[in-house]
Amino acid sequence: MMTQTQPQTPWHQCGALTEVLLVFFAGSLISQLLFSMAGITSTPLATIAQQADPDYLALSVDIGMILILQYAGWMLLALVLCWILTGRPLHSNAITCNGQPWLKLITLGVIMWALADMPNKILWLLDAELDIGQSVPWREALLNAERTMQWWIFMAVGSFVLVPVLEEVFWRGYVQGRLQRAFSPAVAIIASSLMFTLSHSQYIGLDLYNFGNIAGVLFSALIMGWLRYQTGSLIPAIIIHAILNTPTGEVAMYVVPILMIVVMLYFRNTINEQMRQFWQRCTEIKPGVMDVMVTLLLAATMLGLSLAPSSPCSWVCWLSRLI
């Protein structure tokens, strides 16, 4: 179900780049306005590290509101721009099966999750045994907290239910989809994956643990981006994202990787075929100066925002810090 991208002029490519940056920056300002209207002035994540027994139900409501308002700012602007520039609704980002059986797409997502999440699981095992680094205080407190029903509700809202849908619709749906209409699929996948990865500001640190997390997020983002392109649907990427974000306990930390290996071995033909096609598409493209410049600019923009918490767009960091 791959869609072929027609060659575009530099003007079309500059237009796509400008639109993505405009949606990101101006959309973040719209989100800031929505935050102010809702009376949101600070991140609830700090509460997790500061309080011995935080109210996870209240925090679930707060973080859910923040996520919805943030993505509302981005997607509303994307919808308006798409209508103005093309006269058509932003239909390509819908969560549809794209004419394929939904069970097939879900199964593909589960199979490819076993590959996409393996680097993360290996890293967490190494960290558990060797203590190769530390995450930000609130994340350490969250992962070490007692896993009550309230805690699981909070994680469902901020990690493995709401977040995968919102993030995939924006990053793989809008950003990758918009770039793909002006650039090669490889450039669109790589550029959007780098932006998505570098939005995870909690992993930007100078130790092995954080370097490994950045590499793991990028690896999984590339696979999710490929499946978005190859199937024309966001469903496999959402499935991968949801399972990847689901917390594992002390015992599950060792059991889940074994199950992942079993899945990879049993469905090795499916995985090999997906990776073969992905590599083939990458090697077919001869990147030009514009491709390289756009990819580096988008990656540098996101890295700069992640390193500048005082930025007007610093709310973007809230979206990914839960993962």
CSV table of C-alpha atoms in Angstrom, one decimal:
chain,number,residue,atom,x,y,z
A,1,MET,CA,0.0,0.0,0.0
A,2,MET,CA,3.0,2.3,-0.6
A,3,THR,CA,2.2,5.6,-2.2
A,4,GLN,CA,4.7,7.0,-4.7
A,5,THR,CA,6.0,10.5,-4.1
A,6,GLN,CA,6.3,12.6,-7.3
A,7,PRO,CA,9.5,14.7,-7.7
A,8,GLN,CA,9.0,18.2,-6.3
A,9,THR,CA,10.7,21.5,-7.1
A,10,PRO,CA,12.8,23.2,-4.5
A,11,TRP,CA,10.0,25.7,-4.0
A,12,HIS,CA,7.6,22.9,-3.0
A,13,GLN,CA,10.2,21.5,-0.6
A,14,CYS,CA,10.8,24.9,1.0
A,15,GLY,CA,7.1,25.2,1.3
A,16,ALA,CA,6.8,21.9,3.1
A,17,LEU,CA,9.7,22.8,5.5
A,18,THR,CA,8.2,26.2,6.2
A,19,GLU,CA,4.8,24.7,6.9
A,20,VAL,CA,6.1,22.1,9.3
A,21,LEU,CA,8.1,24.7,11.2
A,22,LEU,CA,5.2,27.1,11.2
A,23,VAL,CA,2.8,24.4,12.6
A,24,PHE,CA,5.3,23.5,15.3
A,25,PHE,CA,6.2,27.0,16.5
A,26,ALA,CA,2.9,28.8,15.9
A,27,GLY,CA,0.9,25.8,17.0
A,28,SER,CA,2.9,25.8,20.3
A,29,LEU,CA,2.0,29.4,20.9
A,30,ILE,CA,-1.6,28.5,20.3
A,31,SER,CA,-1.2,25.7,22.9
A,32,GLN,CA,0.3,28.2,25.3
A,33,LEU,CA,-2.8,30.4,24.9
A,34,LEU,CA,-5.0,27.4,25.6
A,35,PHE,CA,-2.9,26.5,28.6
A,36,SER,CA,-3.4,30.1,30.0
A,37,MET,CA,-7.1,29.9,29.3
A,38,ALA,CA,-7.3,26.6,31.2
A,39,GLY,CA,-5.2,28.0,34.1
A,40,ILE,CA,-2.3,25.7,33.6
A,41,THR,CA,1.0,27.4,34.7
A,42,SER,CA,3.4,24.6,35.6
A,43,THR,CA,4.1,21.0,34.8
A,44,PRO,CA,2.6,18.4,37.1
A,45,LEU,CA,5.6,16.1,36.6
A,46,ALA,CA,7.6,17.9,39.3
A,47,THR,CA,5.0,16.9,41.8
A,48,ILE,CA,5.9,13.2,41.4
A,49,ALA,CA,9.5,13.7,42.6
A,50,GLN,CA,8.5,16.3,45.3
A,51,GLN,CA,5.8,14.4,47.0
A,52,ALA,CA,6.1,11.0,48.8
A,53,ASP,CA,2.5,10.0,47.9
A,54,PRO,CA,1.3,12.0,44.9
A,55,ASP,CA,-2.3,12.0,43.9
A,56,TYR,CA,-2.0,10.1,40.6
A,57,LEU,CA,-5.7,10.5,39.7
A,58,ALA,CA,-5.5,14.3,39.9
A,59,LEU,CA,-2.2,14.2,38.0
A,60,SER,CA,-3.9,12.0,35.3
A,61,VAL,CA,-6.5,14.7,34.7
A,62,ASP,CA,-3.8,17.4,34.6
A,63,ILE,CA,-1.5,15.6,32.2
A,64,GLY,CA,-4.4,14.5,30.0
A,65,MET,CA,-5.5,18.1,29.7
A,66,ILE,CA,-2.0,19.2,28.8
A,67,LEU,CA,-1.5,16.6,26.2
A,68,ILE,CA,-4.9,17.3,24.5
A,69,LEU,CA,-4.4,21.1,24.5
A,70,GLN,CA,-0.8,20.8,23.2
A,71,TYR,CA,-1.8,18.6,20.3
A,72,ALA,CA,-4.9,20.7,19.7
A,73,GLY,CA,-2.7,23.7,19.1
A,74,TRP,CA,-0.6,21.8,16.5
A,75,MET,CA,-3.3,19.9,14.7
A,76,LEU,CA,-5.8,22.8,14.5
A,77,LEU,CA,-3.2,24.9,12.7
A,78,ALA,CA,-2.2,22.0,10.5
A,79,LEU,CA,-5.9,21.5,9.5
A,80,VAL,CA,-6.3,25.2,8.7
A,81,LEU,CA,-3.2,25.3,6.6
A,82,CYS,CA,-4.1,22.2,4.7
A,83,TRP,CA,-7.5,23.6,3.9
A,84,ILE,CA,-6.1,27.0,2.8
A,85,LEU,CA,-3.3,25.5,0.7
A,86,THR,CA,-5.0,22.6,-0.9
A,87,GLY,CA,-8.7,23.2,-0.4
A,88,ARG,CA,-9.0,19.7,1.1
A,89,PRO,CA,-9.3,18.4,4.6
A,90,LEU,CA,-6.3,16.8,6.3
A,91,HIS,CA,-7.7,13.3,5.6
A,92,SER,CA,-4.4,11.5,5.2
A,93,ASN,CA,-3.7,11.6,9.0
A,94,ALA,CA,-6.8,9.7,10.0
A,95,ILE,CA,-6.5,6.5,11.9
A,96,THR,CA,-7.8,4.2,9.2
A,97,CYS,CA,-7.0,0.7,7.9
A,98,ASN,CA,-6.4,2.2,4.4
A,99,GLY,CA,-8.4,-0.7,2.8
A,100,GLN,CA,-6.6,-3.4,4.7
A,101,PRO,CA,-7.9,-5.8,7.4
A,102,TRP,CA,-7.5,-4.2,10.8
A,103,LEU,CA,-6.4,-7.5,12.3
A,104,LYS,CA,-3.6,-7.7,9.8
A,105,LEU,CA,-2.3,-4.2,10.7
A,106,ILE,CA,-2.6,-4.9,14.5
A,107,THR,CA,-0.7,-8.2,14.0
A,108,LEU,CA,2.0,-6.5,12.0
A,109,GLY,CA,2.4,-3.9,14.8
A,110,VAL,CA,2.8,-6.6,17.4
A,111,ILE,CA,5.4,-8.4,15.3
A,112,MET,CA,7.4,-5.4,14.5
A,113,TRP,CA,7.3,-4.2,18.2
A,114,ALA,CA,9.4,-7.2,19.1
A,115,LEU,CA,12.1,-5.8,16.9
A,116,ALA,CA,11.5,-2.1,17.6
A,117,ASP,CA,11.6,-2.3,21.4
A,118,MET,CA,14.5,-4.8,21.7
A,119,PRO,CA,17.3,-2.1,22.1
A,120,ASN,CA,15.3,-0.5,24.9
A,121,LYS,CA,14.8,-3.7,26.7
A,122,ILE,CA,18.5,-4.6,26.4
A,123,LEU,CA,19.4,-1.1,27.7
A,124,TRP,CA,17.1,-1.4,30.7
A,125,LEU,CA,18.5,-4.8,31.6
A,126,LEU,CA,22.0,-3.4,31.5
A,127,ASP,CA,21.0,-0.5,33.6
A,128,ALA,CA,19.3,-2.8,36.2
A,129,GLU,CA,22.5,-4.9,36.5
A,130,LEU,CA,25.3,-2.3,36.0
A,131,ASP,CA,23.6,1.1,36.8
A,132,ILE,CA,24.9,2.8,33.6
A,133,GLY,CA,23.2,6.1,34.3
A,134,GLN,CA,20.3,8.1,35.7
A,135,SER,CA,17.2,9.6,34.3
A,136,VAL,CA,15.5,12.9,35.5
A,137,PRO,CA,14.3,12.8,39.1
A,138,TRP,CA,10.6,12.7,38.4
A,139,ARG,CA,11.0,9.7,36.0
A,140,GLU,CA,13.1,7.8,38.6
A,141,ALA,CA,10.4,8.4,41.2
A,142,LEU,CA,7.7,7.4,38.8
A,143,LEU,CA,9.3,4.1,37.8
A,144,ASN,CA,10.2,3.3,41.4
A,145,ALA,CA,6.7,4.1,42.8
A,146,GLU,CA,4.2,1.5,44.1
A,147,ARG,CA,2.2,0.3,41.2
A,148,THR,CA,-1.3,1.0,42.5
A,149,MET,CA,-4.5,1.3,40.4
A,150,GLN,CA,-4.1,5.1,40.4
A,151,TRP,CA,-0.5,4.8,39.2
A,152,TRP,CA,-1.7,2.6,36.3
A,153,ILE,CA,-4.4,5.1,35.4
A,154,PHE,CA,-1.8,7.8,35.3
A,155,MET,CA,0.5,5.8,33.1
A,156,ALA,CA,-2.4,4.9,30.8
A,157,VAL,CA,-3.1,8.6,30.2
A,158,GLY,CA,0.5,9.7,30.1
A,159,SER,CA,2.2,6.8,28.5
A,160,PHE,CA,0.6,3.9,26.8
A,161,VAL,CA,-3.0,4.8,25.8
A,162,LEU,CA,-3.5,8.5,25.0
A,163,VAL,CA,0.1,9.4,24.1
A,164,PRO,CA,0.6,6.8,21.3
A,165,VAL,CA,-2.5,8.0,19.5
A,166,LEU,CA,-1.7,11.7,19.8
A,167,GLU,CA,2.0,11.4,19.0
A,168,GLU,CA,1.5,9.1,16.0
A,169,VAL,CA,-1.2,11.3,14.5
A,170,PHE,CA,1.1,14.3,14.7
A,171,TRP,CA,4.6,12.9,14.1
A,172,ARG,CA,4.0,10.1,11.7
A,173,GLY,CA,0.6,11.3,10.4
A,174,TYR,CA,1.1,15.0,9.9
A,175,VAL,CA,4.9,15.7,10.0
A,176,GLN,CA,6.0,12.7,8.1
A,177,GLY,CA,3.0,12.8,5.7
A,178,ARG,CA,3.6,16.5,4.9
A,179,LEU,CA,7.4,16.0,4.3
A,180,GLN,CA,6.6,12.9,2.2
A,181,ARG,CA,4.6,15.0,-0.3
A,182,ALA,CA,7.7,17.1,-1.0
A,183,PHE,CA,10.7,14.8,-0.3
A,184,SER,CA,11.5,11.2,-0.8
A,185,PRO,CA,10.0,8.7,1.7
A,186,ALA,CA,13.4,8.1,3.2
A,187,VAL,CA,14.0,11.8,3.9
A,188,ALA,CA,10.5,12.1,5.4
A,189,ILE,CA,10.9,9.1,7.6
A,190,ILE,CA,14.4,10.0,8.8
A,191,ALA,CA,13.7,13.7,9.4
A,192,SER,CA,10.4,13.1,11.3
A,193,SER,CA,12.1,10.3,13.3
A,194,LEU,CA,14.9,12.6,14.3
A,195,MET,CA,12.5,15.3,15.4
A,196,PHE,CA,10.4,12.9,17.4
A,197,THR,CA,13.5,11.4,19.0
A,198,LEU,CA,15.1,14.7,20.0
A,199,SER,CA,11.7,15.9,21.5
A,200,HIS,CA,12.5,13.4,24.3
A,201,SER,CA,14.4,15.9,26.3
A,202,GLN,CA,14.6,13.7,29.4
A,203,TYR,CA,17.0,11.4,27.5
A,204,ILE,CA,19.4,14.2,26.4
A,205,GLY,CA,22.3,13.6,28.8
A,206,LEU,CA,26.0,12.8,28.8
A,207,ASP,CA,26.0,9.2,30.0
A,208,LEU,CA,25.6,5.7,28.5
A,209,TYR,CA,22.0,5.3,29.7
A,210,ASN,CA,20.8,8.5,28.0
A,211,PHE,CA,22.8,7.8,24.8
A,212,GLY,CA,21.3,4.4,24.7
A,213,ASN,CA,17.8,5.7,25.2
A,214,ILE,CA,18.2,8.2,22.4
A,215,ALA,CA,19.4,5.5,20.1
A,216,GLY,CA,16.6,3.2,21.1
A,217,VAL,CA,13.9,5.8,20.5
A,218,LEU,CA,15.4,6.6,17.1
A,219,PHE,CA,15.5,3.0,16.1
A,220,SER,CA,11.9,2.4,17.0
A,221,ALA,CA,10.8,5.7,15.4
A,222,LEU,CA,12.4,4.7,12.1
A,223,ILE,CA,10.5,1.4,12.2
A,224,MET,CA,7.2,3.1,13.0
A,225,GLY,CA,7.8,5.6,10.2
A,226,TRP,CA,8.5,2.9,7.7
A,227,LEU,CA,5.3,1.1,8.6
A,228,ARG,CA,3.3,4.3,8.3
A,229,TYR,CA,4.7,4.7,4.8
A,230,GLN,CA,4.6,1.0,3.8
A,231,THR,CA,1.0,0.4,5.0
A,232,GLY,CA,-0.5,3.8,4.5
A,233,SER,CA,-2.0,3.4,8.0
A,234,LEU,CA,-1.0,4.7,11.5
A,235,ILE,CA,-2.4,1.6,13.2
A,236,PRO,CA,0.8,-0.5,13.2
A,237,ALA,CA,2.8,2.4,14.6
A,238,ILE,CA,0.2,3.1,17.3
A,239,ILE,CA,0.3,-0.6,18.3
A,240,ILE,CA,4.1,-0.5,18.5
A,241,HIS,CA,4.1,2.8,20.5
A,242,ALA,CA,1.5,1.5,22.9
A,243,ILE,CA,3.2,-1.7,23.8
A,244,LEU,CA,6.6,-0.1,23.9
A,245,ASN,CA,5.4,2.5,26.4
A,246,THR,CA,3.7,-0.1,28.7
A,247,PRO,CA,5.7,-0.4,31.9
A,248,THR,CA,7.2,-3.7,32.9
A,249,GLY,CA,7.9,-4.8,36.4
A,250,GLU,CA,11.0,-6.4,37.9
A,251,VAL,CA,10.1,-9.9,36.8
A,252,ALA,CA,8.5,-8.8,33.4
A,253,MET,CA,11.8,-7.0,32.7
A,254,TYR,CA,13.4,-10.4,32.2
A,255,VAL,CA,10.4,-12.3,30.8
A,256,VAL,CA,9.3,-9.9,28.1
A,257,PRO,CA,12.6,-9.9,26.2
A,258,ILE,CA,12.4,-13.7,26.0
A,259,LEU,CA,8.9,-13.4,24.6
A,260,MET,CA,10.2,-10.8,22.1
A,261,ILE,CA,12.9,-13.2,20.9
A,262,VAL,CA,10.3,-15.9,20.4
A,263,VAL,CA,8.1,-13.6,18.3
A,264,MET,CA,11.1,-12.4,16.2
A,265,LEU,CA,12.2,-16.0,15.5
A,266,TYR,CA,8.7,-17.2,14.7
A,267,PHE,CA,7.9,-14.3,12.4
A,268,ARG,CA,11.4,-13.8,11.1
A,269,ASN,CA,10.3,-13.9,7.5
A,270,THR,CA,7.8,-11.0,8.0
A,271,ILE,CA,10.5,-9.0,9.8
A,272,ASN,CA,13.2,-9.7,7.3
A,273,GLU,CA,10.9,-8.7,4.4
A,274,GLN,CA,10.0,-5.4,6.1
A,275,MET,CA,13.6,-4.6,6.8
A,276,ARG,CA,14.6,-5.6,3.2
A,277,GLN,CA,12.0,-3.3,1.7
A,278,PHE,CA,13.0,-0.5,4.1
A,279,TRP,CA,16.7,-0.8,3.2
A,280,GLN,CA,15.9,-1.0,-0.5
A,281,ARG,CA,14.0,2.2,-0.4
A,282,CYS,CA,16.8,3.9,1.5
A,283,THR,CA,19.5,2.8,-1.0
A,284,GLU,CA,17.4,3.8,-4.0
A,285,ILE,CA,17.5,7.5,-2.9
A,286,LYS,CA,20.5,9.6,-3.6
A,287,PRO,CA,20.2,12.5,-1.1
A,288,GLY,CA,20.7,16.0,-2.4
A,289,VAL,CA,21.9,19.1,-0.7
A,290,MET,CA,18.3,20.1,0.1
A,291,ASP,CA,17.5,16.7,1.6
A,292,VAL,CA,20.5,16.9,4.0
A,293,MET,CA,19.9,20.5,4.9
A,294,VAL,CA,16.2,20.0,5.7
A,295,THR,CA,16.9,16.9,7.8
A,296,LEU,CA,19.7,18.7,9.8
A,297,LEU,CA,17.6,21.8,10.2
A,298,LEU,CA,14.6,20.0,11.6
A,299,ALA,CA,16.8,17.9,13.9
A,300,ALA,CA,18.7,20.9,15.1
A,301,THR,CA,15.5,22.8,15.7
A,302,MET,CA,14.1,20.1,17.9
A,303,LEU,CA,17.4,19.6,19.8
A,304,GLY,CA,17.6,23.4,20.5
A,305,LEU,CA,14.1,23.4,21.9
A,306,SER,CA,14.7,20.4,24.1
A,307,LEU,CA,17.9,22.1,25.5
A,308,ALA,CA,16.1,25.4,26.1
A,309,PRO,CA,13.4,24.8,28.8
A,310,SER,CA,12.6,28.6,28.8
A,311,SER,CA,11.6,28.5,25.2
A,312,PRO,CA,8.0,29.3,24.4
A,313,CYS,CA,7.7,25.8,22.9
A,314,SER,CA,9.1,24.1,26.0
A,315,TRP,CA,5.7,22.6,26.5
A,316,VAL,CA,6.6,20.1,23.8
A,317,CYS,CA,9.0,18.5,26.4
A,318,TRP,CA,6.0,17.6,28.5
A,319,LEU,CA,4.6,15.4,25.8
A,320,SER,CA,7.5,13.1,25.6
A,321,ARG,CA,8.9,13.0,29.1
A,322,LEU,CA,6.4,10.4,30.2
A,323,ILE,CA,7.8,7.8,27.8
